[in-house]
DNA sequence: GAGTGGTCTAGACCACCTG
DNA sequence: AGGTGGTCTAGACCACTCG
């Protein structure tokens, strides 16, 4: 089980970018330099860099070099956009709080996706978070991780406040795709309360199933969003 | 302005796949064959095939060959998912109808995205479509194309009922990314009527800005969805 | 065993950017 | 002018699939 050398280089560079060894906006060593350092041909170096480029970690400019990109959240998927932001105004202050400590439980009987037998048996870790923008609660998120091969998850420190970064850091777990179902709902009593809204107010709801680089390991999420003042923005490439 | 040979091969193969010259599920000629036929090295053939693979047109299998994939809609972005489908039941019958013939107009004064001066001057082509699933109206879509370098658009025949396929066919225009804002709204009188719903029912709304392979050419879209019975499903890779 | 894609080498020239 | 990434050649051996 030996990794090809260009994949080794790819992972090495990715780790270095994620750890901050190469700062955002700075240049990676040139292709010739990497080629000499790692004693592989430029063709192989380029294969590693192409992968990094495709994943959005670097941008390559002829005559310049390989520029380390600003890091987007997993898949550039989920971000709030205030309408004021569209008009070029100032940034919003976003915060995130836990409604409960992440904890291991059994799956709900009427869970929103079908689960495999091994997922069923393993049980899940439940994470409940409320996100606020400008002190307004805008997103209520329930995340469910099958309790499989993520030892001591609940005791780990979060990395930069991000679940996905944490999963990569401790378990080399990466998100590779998302399958989601989006609906508009009328707020029920409980969610209405969380958002300080009247019952029946239109609320955005998303069911998500994240695929990962571990075969048959999926992460599930159920999100409620108050989109009265902020829309959900997604950029897809 | 000469295209690199591997890009020529890439485009040639893509056209052949889209035109049905290579059927879905069949094999492309082997790398060695393509290399000999086009008198370029295998390295360059592989560069072309990698691009096709990344775009989702082919899947490569060691020892087997390059398999032509089932063609997904642009970016695999927008599809309706009935909940019954999740339960493994039968397919739904989806139809699409024009509420008006595509026509050239000026932009609305309070258009939902900022427009460049050249876009403003060119005016836009407006397309109004209503999509139904099982005879239930589920999506009302307004699409706006800047009237720039798409001659005789309104006279063209649609290709397989798809706007994006049509744009590729006549103008080699491809969608490269999407920036969207999603909200839950209370239905207004007009949309409520289209969907046969009561006013105030929660409705999903999406503003989209599509990027293309033409620099500074964008396509805009405003969508209303009734998600009472069907959720919007998106798969992102 | 023949053919496929996957990995890899050691060169070359060109287009572009920056000092 | 020197260094960067972009394009390109002509080979090689390996891992895998299939008949």
Short mmCIF file of N, CA, C and O in Angstrom, two decimals, chain A residues 4-93:
data_model
loop_
_atom_site.label_atom_id
_atom_site.label_comp_id
_atom_site.label_asym_id
_atom_site.label_seq_id
_atom_site.Cartn_x
_atom_site.Cartn_y
_atom_site.Cartn_z
N UNK A 4 1.72 6.66 -4.61
CA UNK A 4 2.58 7.21 -5.66
C UNK A 4 3.24 8.49 -5.17
O UNK A 4 2.68 9.21 -4.34
N UNK A 5 4.40 8.78 -5.70
CA UNK A 5 5.17 9.90 -5.16
C UNK A 5 4.49 11.24 -5.41
O UNK A 5 4.60 12.15 -4.58
N UNK A 6 3.78 11.35 -6.52
CA UNK A 6 3.13 12.65 -6.78
C UNK A 6 1.97 12.87 -5.82
O UNK A 6 1.66 13.99 -5.44
N UNK A 7 1.35 11.73 -5.34
CA UNK A 7 0.29 11.88 -4.36
C UNK A 7 0.86 12.22 -2.99
O UNK A 7 0.26 12.96 -2.21
N UNK A 8 2.03 11.66 -2.71
CA UNK A 8 2.71 12.03 -1.45
C UNK A 8 2.98 13.52 -1.43
O UNK A 8 2.71 14.21 -0.44
N UNK A 9 3.51 14.01 -2.54
CA UNK A 9 3.81 15.45 -2.62
C UNK A 9 2.54 16.27 -2.48
O UNK A 9 2.51 17.28 -1.77
N UNK A 10 1.48 15.81 -3.12
CA UNK A 10 0.19 16.49 -3.06
C UNK A 10 -0.29 16.62 -1.62
O UNK A 10 -0.66 17.70 -1.16
N UNK A 11 -0.24 15.50 -0.89
CA UNK A 11 -0.70 15.52 0.51
C UNK A 11 0.19 16.40 1.37
O UNK A 11 -0.29 17.14 2.23
N UNK A 12 1.48 16.27 1.13
CA UNK A 12 2.44 17.06 1.89
C UNK A 12 2.17 18.55 1.72
O UNK A 12 2.10 19.30 2.70
N UNK A 13 1.99 18.96 0.49
CA UNK A 13 1.73 20.37 0.22
C UNK A 13 0.40 20.81 0.82
O UNK A 13 0.28 21.89 1.40
N UNK A 14 -0.60 19.95 0.70
CA UNK A 14 -1.91 20.30 1.25
C UNK A 14 -1.84 20.49 2.76
O UNK A 14 -2.38 21.46 3.30
N UNK A 15 -1.16 19.55 3.43
CA UNK A 15 -1.00 19.69 4.88
C UNK A 15 -0.30 21.00 5.22
O UNK A 15 -0.69 21.70 6.14
N UNK A 16 0.76 21.30 4.46
CA UNK A 16 1.51 22.51 4.74
C UNK A 16 0.67 23.76 4.54
O UNK A 16 0.82 24.74 5.26
N UNK A 17 -0.21 23.72 3.55
CA UNK A 17 -1.09 24.87 3.34
C UNK A 17 -2.10 24.98 4.48
O UNK A 17 -2.30 26.04 5.06
N UNK A 18 -2.70 23.84 4.84
CA UNK A 18 -3.73 23.85 5.88
C UNK A 18 -3.14 24.24 7.23
O UNK A 18 -3.81 24.87 8.04
N UNK A 19 -1.89 23.88 7.47
CA UNK A 19 -1.28 24.19 8.76
C UNK A 19 -0.76 25.62 8.80
O UNK A 19 -0.29 26.09 9.83
N UNK A 20 -0.81 26.30 7.67
CA UNK A 20 -0.36 27.68 7.66
C UNK A 20 1.11 27.84 7.34
O UNK A 20 1.64 28.95 7.37
N UNK A 21 1.80 26.72 7.04
CA UNK A 21 3.23 26.80 6.71
C UNK A 21 3.43 27.68 5.48
O UNK A 21 4.40 28.44 5.39
N UNK A 22 2.54 27.54 4.51
CA UNK A 22 2.53 28.48 3.38
C UNK A 22 1.35 29.42 3.58
O UNK A 22 0.20 29.00 3.57
N UNK A 23 1.64 30.68 3.78
CA UNK A 23 0.57 31.62 4.10
C UNK A 23 -0.29 31.89 2.88
O UNK A 23 0.16 31.76 1.73
N UNK A 24 -1.51 32.25 3.16
CA UNK A 24 -2.46 32.66 2.15
C UNK A 24 -1.88 33.81 1.31
O UNK A 24 -1.40 34.78 1.85
N UNK A 25 -1.90 33.66 0.02
CA UNK A 25 -1.41 34.72 -0.84
C UNK A 25 0.06 34.58 -1.20
O UNK A 25 0.55 35.22 -2.12
N UNK A 26 0.79 33.74 -0.46
CA UNK A 26 2.21 33.55 -0.75
C UNK A 26 2.39 32.55 -1.89
O UNK A 26 1.44 31.97 -2.38
N UNK A 27 3.63 32.39 -2.30
CA UNK A 27 3.92 31.50 -3.42
C UNK A 27 4.48 30.16 -2.93
O UNK A 27 5.30 30.11 -2.01
N UNK A 28 4.05 29.10 -3.54
CA UNK A 28 4.67 27.79 -3.32
C UNK A 28 6.04 27.80 -3.99
O UNK A 28 6.29 28.62 -4.88
N UNK A 29 6.94 26.90 -3.58
CA UNK A 29 8.20 26.77 -4.32
C UNK A 29 7.90 26.49 -5.79
O UNK A 29 6.88 25.89 -6.11
N UNK A 30 8.78 26.90 -6.65
CA UNK A 30 8.54 26.72 -8.09
C UNK A 30 8.55 25.24 -8.45
O UNK A 30 9.03 24.40 -7.69
N UNK A 31 8.04 24.94 -9.61
CA UNK A 31 7.97 23.55 -10.05
C UNK A 31 9.36 22.94 -10.14
O UNK A 31 9.58 21.79 -9.75
N UNK A 32 10.30 23.72 -10.65
CA UNK A 32 11.67 23.20 -10.74
C UNK A 32 12.25 22.94 -9.35
O UNK A 32 12.95 21.94 -9.15
N UNK A 33 11.99 23.84 -8.42
CA UNK A 33 12.49 23.65 -7.06
C UNK A 33 11.92 22.39 -6.44
O UNK A 33 12.66 21.56 -5.89
N UNK A 34 10.60 22.24 -6.52
CA UNK A 34 9.96 21.06 -5.96
C UNK A 34 10.49 19.80 -6.63
O UNK A 34 10.73 18.77 -5.98
N UNK A 35 10.68 19.90 -7.94
CA UNK A 35 11.20 18.78 -8.70
C UNK A 35 12.57 18.35 -8.17
O UNK A 35 12.84 17.17 -7.96
N UNK A 36 13.44 19.34 -7.92
CA UNK A 36 14.78 19.04 -7.42
C UNK A 36 14.73 18.54 -5.98
O UNK A 36 15.36 17.53 -5.64
N UNK A 37 13.94 19.23 -5.15
CA UNK A 37 13.86 18.86 -3.72
C UNK A 37 13.39 17.43 -3.52
O UNK A 37 13.91 16.72 -2.67
N UNK A 38 12.37 17.06 -4.26
CA UNK A 38 11.77 15.75 -4.03
C UNK A 38 12.27 14.70 -5.00
O UNK A 38 11.79 13.57 -5.01
N UNK A 39 13.20 15.12 -5.85
CA UNK A 39 13.81 14.19 -6.79
C UNK A 39 12.78 13.45 -7.64
O UNK A 39 12.83 12.22 -7.76
N UNK A 40 11.85 14.20 -8.15
CA UNK A 40 10.91 13.64 -9.13
C UNK A 40 10.85 14.61 -10.31
O UNK A 40 11.30 15.75 -10.19
N UNK A 41 10.31 14.15 -11.42
CA UNK A 41 10.30 15.01 -12.60
C UNK A 41 9.23 16.08 -12.49
O UNK A 41 8.31 16.00 -11.68
N UNK A 42 9.36 17.06 -13.35
CA UNK A 42 8.40 18.16 -13.32
C UNK A 42 7.02 17.67 -13.69
O UNK A 42 6.02 18.20 -13.22
N UNK A 43 6.94 16.67 -14.55
CA UNK A 43 5.63 16.12 -14.92
C UNK A 43 4.87 15.69 -13.66
O UNK A 43 3.69 15.98 -13.51
N UNK A 44 5.56 15.02 -12.75
CA UNK A 44 4.92 14.53 -11.53
C UNK A 44 4.60 15.68 -10.58
O UNK A 44 3.55 15.69 -9.95
N UNK A 45 5.50 16.66 -10.50
CA UNK A 45 5.22 17.84 -9.69
C UNK A 45 3.95 18.51 -10.21
O UNK A 45 3.05 18.87 -9.43
N UNK A 46 3.85 18.63 -11.53
CA UNK A 46 2.69 19.28 -12.10
C UNK A 46 1.40 18.50 -11.82
O UNK A 46 0.33 19.09 -11.65
N UNK A 47 1.52 17.19 -11.76
CA UNK A 47 0.34 16.38 -11.46
C UNK A 47 -0.15 16.68 -10.03
O UNK A 47 -1.35 16.81 -9.79
N UNK A 48 0.79 16.81 -9.11
CA UNK A 48 0.43 17.15 -7.72
C UNK A 48 -0.18 18.54 -7.66
O UNK A 48 -1.21 18.76 -7.01
N UNK A 49 0.43 19.49 -8.38
CA UNK A 49 -0.07 20.87 -8.34
C UNK A 49 -1.43 20.98 -9.01
O UNK A 49 -2.29 21.75 -8.57
N UNK A 50 -1.64 20.21 -10.06
CA UNK A 50 -2.94 20.25 -10.73
C UNK A 50 -4.05 19.83 -9.78
O UNK A 50 -5.13 20.41 -9.77
N UNK A 51 -3.76 18.79 -9.00
CA UNK A 51 -4.75 18.33 -8.03
C UNK A 51 -5.05 19.43 -7.01
O UNK A 51 -6.20 19.70 -6.69
N UNK A 52 -3.99 20.07 -6.53
CA UNK A 52 -4.18 21.16 -5.55
C UNK A 52 -4.98 22.30 -6.17
O UNK A 52 -5.83 22.89 -5.52
N UNK A 53 -4.70 22.58 -7.42
CA UNK A 53 -5.42 23.65 -8.11
C UNK A 53 -6.90 23.31 -8.23
O UNK A 53 -7.77 24.12 -7.95
N UNK A 54 -7.16 22.07 -8.61
CA UNK A 54 -8.53 21.64 -8.79
C UNK A 54 -9.30 21.69 -7.47
O UNK A 54 -10.49 21.99 -7.44
N UNK A 55 -8.61 21.40 -6.39
CA UNK A 55 -9.26 21.43 -5.07
C UNK A 55 -9.39 22.85 -4.54
O UNK A 55 -9.98 23.06 -3.49
N UNK A 56 -8.80 23.79 -5.24
CA UNK A 56 -8.97 25.18 -4.84
C UNK A 56 -7.95 25.68 -3.83
O UNK A 56 -8.13 26.75 -3.26
N UNK A 57 -6.88 24.91 -3.63
CA UNK A 57 -5.87 25.34 -2.66
C UNK A 57 -4.88 26.33 -3.26
O UNK A 57 -4.31 27.14 -2.55
N UNK A 58 -4.64 26.23 -4.55
CA UNK A 58 -3.70 27.15 -5.19
C UNK A 58 -4.26 27.64 -6.51
O UNK A 58 -5.15 27.04 -7.09
N UNK A 59 -3.71 28.75 -6.96
CA UNK A 59 -3.98 29.23 -8.32
C UNK A 59 -2.63 29.39 -8.99
O UNK A 59 -1.68 29.87 -8.36
N UNK A 60 -2.50 28.95 -10.22
CA UNK A 60 -1.20 29.03 -10.90
C UNK A 60 -1.22 30.15 -11.93
O UNK A 60 -2.17 30.31 -12.67
N UNK A 61 -0.14 30.91 -11.93
CA UNK A 61 -0.04 32.01 -12.89
C UNK A 61 1.25 31.88 -13.66
O UNK A 61 2.33 31.83 -13.06
N UNK A 62 1.12 31.87 -14.95
CA UNK A 62 2.29 31.76 -15.79
C UNK A 62 3.21 32.96 -15.54
O UNK A 62 2.76 34.08 -15.47
N UNK A 63 4.48 32.68 -15.40
CA UNK A 63 5.46 33.74 -15.20
C UNK A 63 5.53 34.22 -13.77
O UNK A 63 6.40 35.01 -13.40
N UNK A 64 4.61 33.74 -12.94
CA UNK A 64 4.54 34.21 -11.55
C UNK A 64 4.82 33.06 -10.61
O UNK A 64 5.87 33.02 -9.97
N UNK A 65 3.92 32.12 -10.53
CA UNK A 65 4.09 31.00 -9.60
C UNK A 65 2.76 30.44 -9.16
O UNK A 65 1.71 30.79 -9.71
N UNK A 66 2.81 29.58 -8.16
CA UNK A 66 1.60 28.97 -7.63
C UNK A 66 1.20 29.68 -6.35
O UNK A 66 1.90 29.60 -5.34
N UNK A 67 0.08 30.38 -6.40
CA UNK A 67 -0.35 31.23 -5.30
C UNK A 67 -1.28 30.45 -4.38
O UNK A 67 -2.22 29.80 -4.85
N UNK A 68 -1.00 30.50 -3.09
CA UNK A 68 -1.86 29.85 -2.12
C UNK A 68 -3.15 30.63 -1.97
O UNK A 68 -3.13 31.84 -1.72
N UNK A 69 -4.29 29.97 -2.16
CA UNK A 69 -5.58 30.65 -2.13
C UNK A 69 -6.12 30.81 -0.72
O UNK A 69 -5.75 30.06 0.18
N UNK A 70 -7.00 31.79 -0.59
CA UNK A 70 -7.77 31.91 0.64
C UNK A 70 -8.58 30.63 0.76
O UNK A 70 -9.10 30.12 -0.21
N UNK A 71 -8.63 30.09 1.96
CA UNK A 71 -9.29 28.81 2.12
C UNK A 71 -10.78 28.95 2.30
O UNK A 71 -11.26 29.65 3.18
N UNK A 72 -11.50 28.27 1.45
CA UNK A 72 -12.95 28.30 1.55
C UNK A 72 -13.39 27.18 2.49
O UNK A 72 -12.68 26.22 2.67
N UNK A 73 -14.58 27.34 3.06
CA UNK A 73 -15.11 26.24 3.85
C UNK A 73 -15.33 25.04 2.95
O UNK A 73 -15.34 25.19 1.74
N UNK A 74 -15.51 23.86 3.53
CA UNK A 74 -15.66 22.64 2.76
C UNK A 74 -16.61 22.83 1.59
O UNK A 74 -17.76 23.19 1.76
N UNK A 75 -16.10 22.62 0.42
CA UNK A 75 -16.89 22.70 -0.82
C UNK A 75 -17.48 24.08 -1.09
O UNK A 75 -18.28 24.25 -1.97
N UNK A 76 -17.04 25.06 -0.36
CA UNK A 76 -17.55 26.41 -0.60
C UNK A 76 -19.05 26.47 -0.52
O UNK A 76 -19.71 27.17 -1.26
N UNK A 77 -19.59 25.71 0.38
CA UNK A 77 -21.00 25.43 0.32
C UNK A 77 -21.90 26.40 1.03
O UNK A 77 -22.88 26.90 0.50
N UNK A 78 -21.57 26.62 2.28
CA UNK A 78 -22.56 27.26 3.10
C UNK A 78 -22.06 28.57 3.65
O UNK A 78 -21.12 28.61 4.41
N UNK A 79 -22.69 29.65 3.28
CA UNK A 79 -22.33 30.90 3.91
C UNK A 79 -23.54 31.81 3.89
O UNK A 79 -24.39 31.69 3.03
N UNK A 80 -23.58 32.68 4.85
CA UNK A 80 -24.68 33.63 4.87
C UNK A 80 -24.29 34.88 4.12
O UNK A 80 -23.17 35.33 4.18
N UNK A 81 -25.24 35.41 3.40
CA UNK A 81 -25.03 36.64 2.68
C UNK A 81 -26.07 37.64 3.12
O UNK A 81 -27.25 37.44 2.86
N UNK A 82 -25.62 38.66 3.77
CA UNK A 82 -26.56 39.72 4.06
C UNK A 82 -26.78 40.49 2.77
O UNK A 82 -25.92 40.52 1.91
N UNK A 83 -27.95 41.09 2.63
CA UNK A 83 -28.20 41.84 1.40
C UNK A 83 -27.34 43.08 1.37
O UNK A 83 -26.98 43.58 0.33
N UNK A 84 -27.00 43.55 2.55
CA UNK A 84 -26.13 44.71 2.62
C UNK A 84 -24.77 44.37 2.03
O UNK A 84 -24.15 45.18 1.36
N UNK A 85 -24.33 43.13 2.23
CA UNK A 85 -23.04 42.71 1.72
C UNK A 85 -23.01 42.82 0.19
O UNK A 85 -22.01 43.20 -0.41
N UNK A 86 -24.14 42.47 -0.40
CA UNK A 86 -24.25 42.57 -1.84
C UNK A 86 -24.04 44.01 -2.29
O UNK A 86 -23.49 44.29 -3.34
N UNK A 87 -24.50 44.92 -1.44
CA UNK A 87 -24.37 46.33 -1.76
C UNK A 87 -23.00 46.88 -1.39
O UNK A 87 -22.75 48.07 -1.48
N UNK A 88 -22.12 46.01 -0.97
CA UNK A 88 -20.75 46.43 -0.72
C UNK A 88 -20.53 47.06 0.63
O UNK A 88 -19.58 47.80 0.83
N UNK A 89 -21.40 46.76 1.57
CA UNK A 89 -21.23 47.35 2.89
C UNK A 89 -20.31 46.49 3.76
O UNK A 89 -19.70 45.55 3.29
N UNK A 90 -20.30 46.81 5.03
CA UNK A 90 -19.32 46.17 5.91
C UNK A 90 -19.68 44.73 6.25
O UNK A 90 -20.78 44.26 6.00
N UNK A 91 -18.73 44.06 6.84
CA UNK A 91 -18.89 42.66 7.23
C UNK A 91 -19.83 42.51 8.41
O UNK A 91 -20.10 43.45 9.15
N UNK A 92 -20.34 41.31 8.55
CA UNK A 92 -21.17 41.02 9.69
C UNK A 92 -20.37 40.22 10.71
O UNK A 92 -19.40 39.57 10.37
N UNK A 93 -20.81 40.26 11.95
CA UNK A 93 -20.14 39.48 12.97
C UNK A 93 -20.91 38.17 13.13
O UNK A 93 -22.07 38.15 13.50
#
